[in-house]
Coordinates of C-alpha atoms in Angstrom, one line a residue:
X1 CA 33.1 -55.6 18.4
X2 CA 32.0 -55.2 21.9
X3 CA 29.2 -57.6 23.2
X4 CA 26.9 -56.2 26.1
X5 CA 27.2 -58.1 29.0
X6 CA 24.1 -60.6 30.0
X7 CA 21.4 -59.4 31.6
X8 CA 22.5 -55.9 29.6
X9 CA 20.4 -54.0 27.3
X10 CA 22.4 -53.2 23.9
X11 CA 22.8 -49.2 24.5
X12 CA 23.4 -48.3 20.6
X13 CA 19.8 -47.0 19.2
X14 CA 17.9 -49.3 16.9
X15 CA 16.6 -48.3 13.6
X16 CA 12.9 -48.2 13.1
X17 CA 12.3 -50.4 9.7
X18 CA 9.0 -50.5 8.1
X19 CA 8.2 -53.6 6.8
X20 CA 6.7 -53.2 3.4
X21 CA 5.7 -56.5 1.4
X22 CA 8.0 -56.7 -2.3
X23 CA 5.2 -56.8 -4.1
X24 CA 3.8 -53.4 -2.8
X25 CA 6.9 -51.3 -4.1
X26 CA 6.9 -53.7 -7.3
X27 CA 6.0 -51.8 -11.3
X28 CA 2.9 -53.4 -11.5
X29 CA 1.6 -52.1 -8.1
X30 CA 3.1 -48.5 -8.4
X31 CA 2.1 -48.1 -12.0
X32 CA -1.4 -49.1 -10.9
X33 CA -1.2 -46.7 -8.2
X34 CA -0.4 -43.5 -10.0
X35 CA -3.4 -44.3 -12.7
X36 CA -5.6 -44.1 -10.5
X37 CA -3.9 -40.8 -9.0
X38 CA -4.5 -39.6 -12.8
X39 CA -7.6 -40.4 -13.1
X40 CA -8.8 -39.5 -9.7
X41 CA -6.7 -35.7 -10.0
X42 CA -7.0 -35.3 -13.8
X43 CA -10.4 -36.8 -14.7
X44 CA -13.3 -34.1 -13.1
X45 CA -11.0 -31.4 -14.8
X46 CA -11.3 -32.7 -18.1
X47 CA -14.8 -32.7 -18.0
X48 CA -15.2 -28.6 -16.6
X49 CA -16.8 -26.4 -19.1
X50 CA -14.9 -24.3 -21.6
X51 CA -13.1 -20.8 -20.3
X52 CA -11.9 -18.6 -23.1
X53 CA -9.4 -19.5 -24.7
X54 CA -10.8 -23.0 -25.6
X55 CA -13.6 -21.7 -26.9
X56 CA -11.5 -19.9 -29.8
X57 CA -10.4 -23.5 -30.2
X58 CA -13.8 -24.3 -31.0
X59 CA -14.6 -21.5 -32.7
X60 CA -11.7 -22.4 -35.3
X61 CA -12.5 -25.9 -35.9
X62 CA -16.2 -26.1 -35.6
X63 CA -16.8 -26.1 -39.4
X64 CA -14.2 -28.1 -40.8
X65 CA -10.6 -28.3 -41.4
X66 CA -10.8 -25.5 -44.7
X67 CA -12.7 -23.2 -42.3
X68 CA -10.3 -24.1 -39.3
X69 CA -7.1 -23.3 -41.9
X70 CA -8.7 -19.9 -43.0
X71 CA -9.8 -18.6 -39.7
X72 CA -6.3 -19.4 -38.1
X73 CA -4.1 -18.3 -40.7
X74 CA -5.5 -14.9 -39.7
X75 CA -5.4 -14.9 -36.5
X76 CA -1.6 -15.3 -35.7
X77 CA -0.9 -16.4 -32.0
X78 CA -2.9 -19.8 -33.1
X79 CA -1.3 -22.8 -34.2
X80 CA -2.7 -23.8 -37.9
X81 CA -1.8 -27.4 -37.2
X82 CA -3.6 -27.4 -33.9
X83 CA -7.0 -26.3 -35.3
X84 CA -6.5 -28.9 -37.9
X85 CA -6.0 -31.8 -35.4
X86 CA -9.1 -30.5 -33.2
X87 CA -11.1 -30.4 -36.4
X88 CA -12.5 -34.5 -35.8
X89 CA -13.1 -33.6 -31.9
X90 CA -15.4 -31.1 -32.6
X91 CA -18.9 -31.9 -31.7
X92 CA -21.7 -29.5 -31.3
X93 CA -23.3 -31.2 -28.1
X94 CA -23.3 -34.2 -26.3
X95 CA -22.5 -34.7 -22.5
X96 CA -18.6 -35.2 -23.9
X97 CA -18.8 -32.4 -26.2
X98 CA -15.3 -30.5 -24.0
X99 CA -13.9 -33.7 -23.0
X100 CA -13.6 -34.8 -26.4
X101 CA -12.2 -31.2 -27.3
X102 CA -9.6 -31.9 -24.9
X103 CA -8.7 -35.8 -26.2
X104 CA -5.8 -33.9 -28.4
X105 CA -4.0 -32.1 -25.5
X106 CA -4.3 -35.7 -23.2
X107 CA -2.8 -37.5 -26.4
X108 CA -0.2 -35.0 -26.3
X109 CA 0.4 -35.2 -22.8
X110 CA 0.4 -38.9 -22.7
X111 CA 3.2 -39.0 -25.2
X112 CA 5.1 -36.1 -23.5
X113 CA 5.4 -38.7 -19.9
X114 CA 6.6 -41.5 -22.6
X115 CA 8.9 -39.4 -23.6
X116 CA 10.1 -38.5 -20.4
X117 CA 9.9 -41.4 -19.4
X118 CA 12.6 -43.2 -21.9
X119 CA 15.1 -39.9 -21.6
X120 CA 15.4 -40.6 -17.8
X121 CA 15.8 -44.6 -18.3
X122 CA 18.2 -44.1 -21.1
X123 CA 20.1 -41.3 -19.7
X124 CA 19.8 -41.3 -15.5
X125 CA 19.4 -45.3 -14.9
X126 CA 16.7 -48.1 -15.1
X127 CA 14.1 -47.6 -12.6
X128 CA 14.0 -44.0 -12.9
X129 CA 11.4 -43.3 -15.9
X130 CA 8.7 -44.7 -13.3
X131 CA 10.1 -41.2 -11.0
X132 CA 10.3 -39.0 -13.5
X133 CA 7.0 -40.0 -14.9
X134 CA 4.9 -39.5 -11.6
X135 CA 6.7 -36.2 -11.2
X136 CA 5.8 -35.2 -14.6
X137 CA 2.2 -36.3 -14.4
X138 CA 1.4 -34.4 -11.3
X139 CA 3.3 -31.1 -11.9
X140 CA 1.6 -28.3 -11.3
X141 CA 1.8 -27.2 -15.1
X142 CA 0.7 -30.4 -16.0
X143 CA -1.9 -30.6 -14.2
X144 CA -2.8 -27.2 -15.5
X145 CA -2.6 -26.8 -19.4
X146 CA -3.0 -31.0 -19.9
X147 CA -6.9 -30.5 -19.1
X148 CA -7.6 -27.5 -21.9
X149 CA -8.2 -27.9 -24.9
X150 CA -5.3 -25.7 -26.1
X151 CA -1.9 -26.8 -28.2
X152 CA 0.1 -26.8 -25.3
X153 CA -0.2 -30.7 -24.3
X154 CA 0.7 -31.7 -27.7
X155 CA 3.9 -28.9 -28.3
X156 CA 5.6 -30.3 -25.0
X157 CA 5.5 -33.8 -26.3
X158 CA 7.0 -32.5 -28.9
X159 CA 9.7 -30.5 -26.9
X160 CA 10.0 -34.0 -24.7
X161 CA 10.4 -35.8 -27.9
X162 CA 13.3 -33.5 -29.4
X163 CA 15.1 -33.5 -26.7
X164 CA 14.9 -37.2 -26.0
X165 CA 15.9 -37.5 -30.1
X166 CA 18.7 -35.4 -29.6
X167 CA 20.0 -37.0 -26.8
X168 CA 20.2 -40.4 -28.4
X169 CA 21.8 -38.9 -31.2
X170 CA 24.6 -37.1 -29.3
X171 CA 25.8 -40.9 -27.6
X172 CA 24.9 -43.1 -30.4
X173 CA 25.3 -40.9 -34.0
X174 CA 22.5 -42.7 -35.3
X175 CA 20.8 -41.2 -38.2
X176 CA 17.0 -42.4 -37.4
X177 CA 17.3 -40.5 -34.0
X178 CA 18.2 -37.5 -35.6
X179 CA 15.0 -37.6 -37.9
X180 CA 13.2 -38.3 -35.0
X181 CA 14.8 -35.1 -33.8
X182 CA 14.1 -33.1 -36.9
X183 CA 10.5 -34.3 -36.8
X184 CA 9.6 -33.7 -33.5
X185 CA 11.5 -30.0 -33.6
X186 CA 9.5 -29.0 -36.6
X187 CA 6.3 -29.9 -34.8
X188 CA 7.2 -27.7 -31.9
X189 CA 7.4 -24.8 -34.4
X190 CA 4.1 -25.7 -36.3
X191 CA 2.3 -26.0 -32.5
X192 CA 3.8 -23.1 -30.7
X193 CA 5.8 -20.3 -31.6
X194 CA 6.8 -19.4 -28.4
X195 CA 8.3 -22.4 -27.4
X196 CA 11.1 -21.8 -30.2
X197 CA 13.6 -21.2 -27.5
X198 CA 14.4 -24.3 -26.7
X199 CA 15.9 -24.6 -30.1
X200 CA 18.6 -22.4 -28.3
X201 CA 18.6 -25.0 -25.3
X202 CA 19.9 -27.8 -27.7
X203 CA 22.4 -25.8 -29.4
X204 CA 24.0 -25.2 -26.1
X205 CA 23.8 -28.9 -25.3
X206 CA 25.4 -29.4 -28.8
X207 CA 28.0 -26.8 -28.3
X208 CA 28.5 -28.4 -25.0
X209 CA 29.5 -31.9 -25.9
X210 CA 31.7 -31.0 -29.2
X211 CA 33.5 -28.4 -27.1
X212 CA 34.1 -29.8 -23.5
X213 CA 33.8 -33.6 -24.3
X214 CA 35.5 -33.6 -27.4
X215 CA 32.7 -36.0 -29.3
X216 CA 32.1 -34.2 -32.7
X217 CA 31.6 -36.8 -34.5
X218 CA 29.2 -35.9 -37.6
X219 CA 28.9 -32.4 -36.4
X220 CA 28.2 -32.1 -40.5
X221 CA 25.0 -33.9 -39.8
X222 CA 23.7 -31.4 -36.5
X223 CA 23.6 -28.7 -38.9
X224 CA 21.7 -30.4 -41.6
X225 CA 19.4 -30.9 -39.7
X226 CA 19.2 -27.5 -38.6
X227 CA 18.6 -26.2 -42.0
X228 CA 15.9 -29.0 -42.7
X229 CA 14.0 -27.6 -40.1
X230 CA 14.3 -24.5 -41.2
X231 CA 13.2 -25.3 -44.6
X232 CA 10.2 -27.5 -42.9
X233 CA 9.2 -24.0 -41.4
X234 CA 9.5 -22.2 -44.2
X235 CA 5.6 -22.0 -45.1
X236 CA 4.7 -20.4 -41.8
X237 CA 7.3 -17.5 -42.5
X238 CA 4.2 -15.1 -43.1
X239 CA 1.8 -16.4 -40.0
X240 CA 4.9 -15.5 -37.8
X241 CA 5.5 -12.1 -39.4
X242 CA 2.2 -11.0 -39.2
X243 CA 2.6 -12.4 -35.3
X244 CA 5.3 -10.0 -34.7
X245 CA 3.4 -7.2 -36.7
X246 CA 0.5 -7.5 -34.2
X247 CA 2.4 -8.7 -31.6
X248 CA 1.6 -5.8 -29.1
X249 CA -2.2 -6.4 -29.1
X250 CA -1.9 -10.0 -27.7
X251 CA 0.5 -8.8 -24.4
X252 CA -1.3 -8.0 -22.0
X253 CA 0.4 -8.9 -18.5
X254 CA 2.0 -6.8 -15.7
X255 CA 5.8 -7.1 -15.5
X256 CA 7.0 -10.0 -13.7
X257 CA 8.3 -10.2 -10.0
X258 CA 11.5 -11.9 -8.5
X259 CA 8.6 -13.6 -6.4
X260 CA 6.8 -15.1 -9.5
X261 CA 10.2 -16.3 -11.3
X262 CA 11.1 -18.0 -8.3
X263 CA 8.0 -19.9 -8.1
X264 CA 8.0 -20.6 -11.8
X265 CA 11.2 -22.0 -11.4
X266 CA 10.0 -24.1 -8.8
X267 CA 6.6 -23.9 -7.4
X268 CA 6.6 -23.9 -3.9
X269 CA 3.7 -26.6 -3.8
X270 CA 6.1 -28.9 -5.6
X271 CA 9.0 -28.3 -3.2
X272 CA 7.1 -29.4 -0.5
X273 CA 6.1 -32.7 -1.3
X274 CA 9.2 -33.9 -2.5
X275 CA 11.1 -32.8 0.6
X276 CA 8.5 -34.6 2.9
X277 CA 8.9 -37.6 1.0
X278 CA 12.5 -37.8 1.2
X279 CA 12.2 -37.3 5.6
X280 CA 9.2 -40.2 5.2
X281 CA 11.2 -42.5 3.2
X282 CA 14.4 -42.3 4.5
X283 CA 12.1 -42.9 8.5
X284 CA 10.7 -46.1 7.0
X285 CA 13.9 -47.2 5.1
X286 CA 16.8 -46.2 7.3
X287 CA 19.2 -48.2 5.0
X288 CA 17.5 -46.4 1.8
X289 CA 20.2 -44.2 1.0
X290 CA 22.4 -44.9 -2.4
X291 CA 25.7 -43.5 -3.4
X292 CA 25.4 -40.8 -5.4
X293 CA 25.2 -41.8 -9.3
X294 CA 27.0 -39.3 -11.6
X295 CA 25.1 -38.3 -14.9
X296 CA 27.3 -37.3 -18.0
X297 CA 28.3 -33.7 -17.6
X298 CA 26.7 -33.0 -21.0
X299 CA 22.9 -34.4 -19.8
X300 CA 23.3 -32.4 -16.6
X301 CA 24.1 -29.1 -18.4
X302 CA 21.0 -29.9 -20.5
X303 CA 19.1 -30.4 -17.9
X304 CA 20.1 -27.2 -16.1
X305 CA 19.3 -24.8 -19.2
X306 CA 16.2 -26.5 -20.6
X307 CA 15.2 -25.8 -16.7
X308 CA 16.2 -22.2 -16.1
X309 CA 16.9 -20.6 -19.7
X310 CA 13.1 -20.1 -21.1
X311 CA 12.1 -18.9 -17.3
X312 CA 15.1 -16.4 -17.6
X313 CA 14.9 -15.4 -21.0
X314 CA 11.1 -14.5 -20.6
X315 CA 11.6 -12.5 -17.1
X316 CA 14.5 -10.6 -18.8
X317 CA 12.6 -9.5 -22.0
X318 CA 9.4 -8.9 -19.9
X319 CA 11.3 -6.6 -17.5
X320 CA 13.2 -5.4 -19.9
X321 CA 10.8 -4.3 -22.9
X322 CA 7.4 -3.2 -23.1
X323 CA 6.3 -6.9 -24.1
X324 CA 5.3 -8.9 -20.8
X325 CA 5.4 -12.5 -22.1
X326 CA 6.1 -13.8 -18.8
X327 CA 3.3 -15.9 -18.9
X328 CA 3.4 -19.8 -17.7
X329 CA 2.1 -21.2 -20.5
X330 CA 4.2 -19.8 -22.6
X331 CA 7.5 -21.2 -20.3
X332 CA 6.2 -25.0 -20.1
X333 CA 8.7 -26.3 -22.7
X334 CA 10.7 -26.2 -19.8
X335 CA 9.3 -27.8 -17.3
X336 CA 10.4 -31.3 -18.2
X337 CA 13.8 -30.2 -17.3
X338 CA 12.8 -29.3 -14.2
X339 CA 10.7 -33.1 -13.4
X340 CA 13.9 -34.8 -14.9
X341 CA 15.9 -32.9 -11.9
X342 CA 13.9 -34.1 -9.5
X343 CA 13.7 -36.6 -10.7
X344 CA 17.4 -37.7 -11.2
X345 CA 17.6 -36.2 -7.2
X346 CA 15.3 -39.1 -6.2
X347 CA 16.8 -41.8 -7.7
X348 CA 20.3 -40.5 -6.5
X349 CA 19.5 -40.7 -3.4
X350 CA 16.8 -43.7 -3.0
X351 CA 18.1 -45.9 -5.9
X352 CA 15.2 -47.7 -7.7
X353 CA 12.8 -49.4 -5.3
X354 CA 12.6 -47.0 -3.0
X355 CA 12.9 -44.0 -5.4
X356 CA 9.6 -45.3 -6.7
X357 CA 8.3 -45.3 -3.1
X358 CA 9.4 -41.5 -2.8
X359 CA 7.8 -40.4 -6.1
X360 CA 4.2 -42.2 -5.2
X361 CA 4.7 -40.0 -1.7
X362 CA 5.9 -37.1 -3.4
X363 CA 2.7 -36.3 -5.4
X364 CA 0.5 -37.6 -2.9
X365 CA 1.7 -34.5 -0.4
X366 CA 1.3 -32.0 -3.0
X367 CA -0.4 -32.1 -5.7
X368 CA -2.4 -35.3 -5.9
X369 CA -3.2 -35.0 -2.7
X370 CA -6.8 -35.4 -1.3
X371 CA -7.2 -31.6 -1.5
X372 CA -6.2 -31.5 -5.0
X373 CA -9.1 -34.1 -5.5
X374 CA -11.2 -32.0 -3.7
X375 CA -10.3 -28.8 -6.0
X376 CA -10.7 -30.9 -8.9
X377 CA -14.8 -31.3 -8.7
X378 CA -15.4 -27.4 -8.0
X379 CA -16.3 -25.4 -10.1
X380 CA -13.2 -23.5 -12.1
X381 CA -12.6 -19.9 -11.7
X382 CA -12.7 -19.4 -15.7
X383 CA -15.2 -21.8 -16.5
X384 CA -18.1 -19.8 -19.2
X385 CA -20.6 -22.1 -18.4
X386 CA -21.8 -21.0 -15.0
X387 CA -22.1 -18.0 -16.3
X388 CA -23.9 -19.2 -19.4
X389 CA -26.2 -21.2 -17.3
X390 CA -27.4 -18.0 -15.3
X391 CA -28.3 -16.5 -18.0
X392 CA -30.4 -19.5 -19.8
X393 CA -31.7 -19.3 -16.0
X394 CA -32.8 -15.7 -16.1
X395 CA -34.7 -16.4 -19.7
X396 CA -37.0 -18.8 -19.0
X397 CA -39.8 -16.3 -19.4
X398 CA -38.1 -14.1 -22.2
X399 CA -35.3 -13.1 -23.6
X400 CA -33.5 -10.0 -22.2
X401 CA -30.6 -8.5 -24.2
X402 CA -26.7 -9.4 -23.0
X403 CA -23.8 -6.8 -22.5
X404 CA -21.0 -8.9 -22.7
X405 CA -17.6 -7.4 -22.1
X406 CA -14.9 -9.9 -24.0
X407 CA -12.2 -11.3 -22.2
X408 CA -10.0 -11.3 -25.9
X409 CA -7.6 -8.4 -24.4
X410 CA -7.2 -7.4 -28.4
X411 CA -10.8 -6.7 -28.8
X412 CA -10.6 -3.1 -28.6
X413 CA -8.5 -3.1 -31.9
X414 CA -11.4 -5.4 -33.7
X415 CA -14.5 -4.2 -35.0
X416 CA -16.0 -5.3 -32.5
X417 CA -19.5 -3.7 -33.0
X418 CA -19.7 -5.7 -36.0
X419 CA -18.4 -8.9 -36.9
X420 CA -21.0 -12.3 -36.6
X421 CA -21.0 -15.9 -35.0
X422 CA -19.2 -17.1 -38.1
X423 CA -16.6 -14.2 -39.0
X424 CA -15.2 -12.8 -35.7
X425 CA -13.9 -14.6 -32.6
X426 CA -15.7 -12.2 -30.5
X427 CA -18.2 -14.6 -30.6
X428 CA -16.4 -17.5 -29.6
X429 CA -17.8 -18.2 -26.2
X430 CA -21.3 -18.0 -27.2
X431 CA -20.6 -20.3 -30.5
X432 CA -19.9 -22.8 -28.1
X433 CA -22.7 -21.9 -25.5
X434 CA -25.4 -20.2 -27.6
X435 CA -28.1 -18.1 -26.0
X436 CA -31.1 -16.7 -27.4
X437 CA -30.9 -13.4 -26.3
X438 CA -29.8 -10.6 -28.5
X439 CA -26.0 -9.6 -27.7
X440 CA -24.4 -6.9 -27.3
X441 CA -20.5 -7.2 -27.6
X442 CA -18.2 -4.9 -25.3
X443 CA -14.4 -4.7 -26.2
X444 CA -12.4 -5.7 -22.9
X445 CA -10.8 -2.2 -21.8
X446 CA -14.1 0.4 -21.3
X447 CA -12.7 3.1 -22.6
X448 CA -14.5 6.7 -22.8
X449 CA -15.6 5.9 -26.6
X450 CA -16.7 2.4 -25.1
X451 CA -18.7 4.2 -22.2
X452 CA -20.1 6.7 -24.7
X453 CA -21.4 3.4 -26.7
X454 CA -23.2 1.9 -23.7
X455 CA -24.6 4.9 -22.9
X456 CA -26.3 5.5 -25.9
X457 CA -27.4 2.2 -26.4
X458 CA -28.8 2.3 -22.8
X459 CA -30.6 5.6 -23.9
X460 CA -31.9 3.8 -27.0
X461 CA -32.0 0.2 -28.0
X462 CA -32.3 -0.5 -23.8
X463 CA -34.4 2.7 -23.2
X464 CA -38.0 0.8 -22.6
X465 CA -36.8 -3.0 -21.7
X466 CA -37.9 -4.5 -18.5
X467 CA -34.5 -6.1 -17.7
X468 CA -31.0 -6.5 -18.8
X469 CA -28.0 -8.4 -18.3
X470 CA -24.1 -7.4 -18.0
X471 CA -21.1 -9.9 -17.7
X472 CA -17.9 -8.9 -16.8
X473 CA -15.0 -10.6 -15.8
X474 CA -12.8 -9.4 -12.5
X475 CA -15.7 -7.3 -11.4
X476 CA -14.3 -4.8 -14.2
X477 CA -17.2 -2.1 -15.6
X478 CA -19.4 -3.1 -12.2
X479 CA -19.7 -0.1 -10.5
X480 CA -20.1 2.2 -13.3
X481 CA -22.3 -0.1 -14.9
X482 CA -24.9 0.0 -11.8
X483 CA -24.2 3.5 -11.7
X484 CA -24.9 3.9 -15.2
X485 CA -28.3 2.0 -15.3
X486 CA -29.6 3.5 -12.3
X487 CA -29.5 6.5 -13.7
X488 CA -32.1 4.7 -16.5
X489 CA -34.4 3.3 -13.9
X490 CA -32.8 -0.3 -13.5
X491 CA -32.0 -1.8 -10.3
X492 CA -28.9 -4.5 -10.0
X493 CA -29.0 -8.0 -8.7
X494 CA -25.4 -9.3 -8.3
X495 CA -24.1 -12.7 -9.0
X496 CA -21.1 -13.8 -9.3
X497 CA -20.6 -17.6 -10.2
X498 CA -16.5 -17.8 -10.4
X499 CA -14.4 -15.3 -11.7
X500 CA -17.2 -13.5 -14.1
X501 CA -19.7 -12.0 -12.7
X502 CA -22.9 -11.3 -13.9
X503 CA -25.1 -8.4 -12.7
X504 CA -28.9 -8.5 -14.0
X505 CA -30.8 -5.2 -14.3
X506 CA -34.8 -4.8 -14.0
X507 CA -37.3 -1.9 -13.7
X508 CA -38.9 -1.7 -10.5
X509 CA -42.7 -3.2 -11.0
X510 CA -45.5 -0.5 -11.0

């Protein structure tokens, strides 16, 4: 080695090292950290006001688990189970009346980072269930269907648990881990139908490891359980055929883009973060880098078709067929995949003390990041109650009547000029935010019949009010709803709240 001279300066560059206490990259401090990232991202969501959707949830479960059971079983694309389990977090008012309607999907979500947590310690290394955790916890879809009170919190802790089941079986053969397996896989059929592909996802990781590694030990046992959770499902053989029978009034999106399967696949907001966090860690560690640590071939194909197969299945039949079920929330089973990727990426690369260090930094650049604070106290673009609260507003002094047009894209198919509160899900959003004023229920496309309907009513029932009220969603029925009244005598005030927008009609005084 050569020694500079005396009186020389040492020309070789010196790395710039930021010293960081142990304690401060320790479990107890990083764990601490990302709770209060949880509850600082996640907490003013779970508290928003219904939007559609969840009020159908309360709407099923309002009266009781029999009432919950018979409404559901008629209504196909909602799980039976999941108005069951909502059935106790029902309340009629209260100040925690949605929160508590949500407890279910944070349980489920809770148990889905648990889950993910012990498949990346038992399969990528110790250390890394704290990265693929905070990854999971703050991913965009996460973040997204873990504050509604809808089943999907609770089916992908059941998709997490399957897959962590069957992992365990596949390297130890232990019977207990496949019951866990056939347990957790039924409950992803009795919580959502559409995540049923990811039955296809294990049989490829199955296929996978008797085939290429040659371990097909009690390959007997596999298919058993198979067929026991076939015969598990057995009883919801009718709910799902009725499903497919009625399956073309519930799809209602465009056809997917390239654009919008690349950013399911890997939202760009999530990309970002990640990366930046890998430049930051690697400037304040400079000797941060690890070899590379190989994963089982078997666990990386998993990982690589629970990620891309539902995304890819979905975009194919979408583009393919007239069915557009290219939907996100009907994708998240695979998400986890996706976390446990990065997730295996970070600790790679950073190892353990620093990985943790990376995955704090990661979701503090994107989506737990101030901004996402921020976005978290405004008011939600679906939220029903600002809305709701506009109208109670407006009938202070009386009650005018309510044109609602319902965001249930199947309405036009119901009978949706009859129907009540207790019988027909029409009513859903106003079961869970009553009004006094009389309603009148619109189907969601305003069709010529439709327009023919308002019109007469207008000519009739509205002819001698002194005001009237018309919610829409997306601005849809606006003009030709001003255009409409006018012709009566009414003049519009328009507000619009989020994404509804309610336009209130009165007479002109004198």
């Amino acid at each position: 080695m050569q020694i500079p001279a005396e009186g020389t300066s040492d020309p070789r560059p010196r790395s710039f090292h930021l010293p960081l206490p142990t304690w401060l990259t320790g479990p107890k401090v990083t764990w601490s950290v990302l709770a209060l990232l949880l509850v600082l991202v996640w907490g003013p969501r779970l508290f928003r006001s219904l939007w559609v959707d969840e009020t159908c949830t309360f709407w099923l479960a309002h009266q009781g688990v029999v009432a919950a059971v018979e409404k559901t079983w008629h209504w196909p694309p909602q799980s039976i189970l999941y108005s069951v389990i909502e059935t106790p977090f029902c309340f009629h008012g209260g100040p925690f009346r949605d929160f508590m309607l949500r407890v279910p999907t944070l349980i489920g979500m809770l148990a889905a980072g648990y889950f993910v947590y012990r498949l990346a310690e038992d399969a990528i290394g110790r250390g890394s269930g704290f990265v693929a955790a905070a990854l999971f916890a703050f991913h965009p879809q996460a973040i997204r269907l873990g504050s509604q009170a809808r089943p999907y919190g609770l089916a992908v802790a059941a998709v997490a648990g399957s897959c962590w089941m069957l992992y365990r079986w596949v390297e130890t053969r232990e019977r207990r881990s496949l019951v866990g397996y056939v347990v957790a896989s039924t409950l992803i059929v009795y919580l959502h139908y559409f995540f049923a592909p990811v039955f296809l996802v294990h049989a490829a990781y199955v296929l996978f490891v008797f085939a290429m590694e040659r371990r097909n030990g009690r390959w007997r046992e596999f298919v058993a359980a198979l067929v026991a959770i076939g015969l598990l499902a057995l009883p919801l053989v009718p709910h799902m055929l009725m499903l497919l029978h009625e399956a073309h009034e519930y799809i209602f999106m465009p056809a997917p883009s390239v654009a919008e399967l690349a950013d399911q696949l890997l939202p760009s907001i999530f990309a970002v973060g990640p990366l930046a966090a890998a430049f930051l860690v690697q400037l304040a560690f400079p000797g941060a880098l690890k070899p590379p640590v190989a994963l089982r071939q078997s666990f990386l194909f998993l990982l690589l078709v629970w990620w891309l197969f539902g995304p890819l299945l979905f975009f194919a039949f979408s583009r393919a067929t007239p069915m557009h079920v290219f939907v996100a929330r009907y994708i998240a089973f695979s998400f986890p995949g996706q976390v446990l990727l990065l997730a295996y990426a970070g600790y790679c690369v950073f190892g353990r003390i620093e990985g943790r260090v990376w995955a704090v930094l990661a979701v503090l650049l994107s989506t737990a990041s101030p901004l996402s604070m921020l976005a978290a106290h405004e008011t939600a673009e679906e939220e029903l109650l600002p809305f709701v609260r506009i109208i109670r507003s407006e009938s202070a002094q009386g009650a005018p009547p309510v044109l609602f047009r319902s965001e249930f894209q199947e309405s036009n198919s119901l009978d949706w000029r009859g129907g009540t509160p207790e019988t027909s899900r029409l009513y859903a959003p106003f079961v869970a935010y009553p009004i006094r004023n009389p309603l009148v229920l619109l189907p969601n496309h305003l069709t010529d019949d439709v327009k023919a309907y308002i019109s007469s009513t207008i000519d009739s029932t509205l002819a001698n009010l002194p005001e009237v009220i018309f919610v829409t969603h997306d601005n849809t029925g606006v003009d030709w709803m001003i255009e409409r009244m006018g012709r009566a005598g009414f003049q519009a005030h328009t507000k619009k709240p989020n994404s509804f927008t309610v336009v209130i009609f009165k007479r002109p005084a004198g």
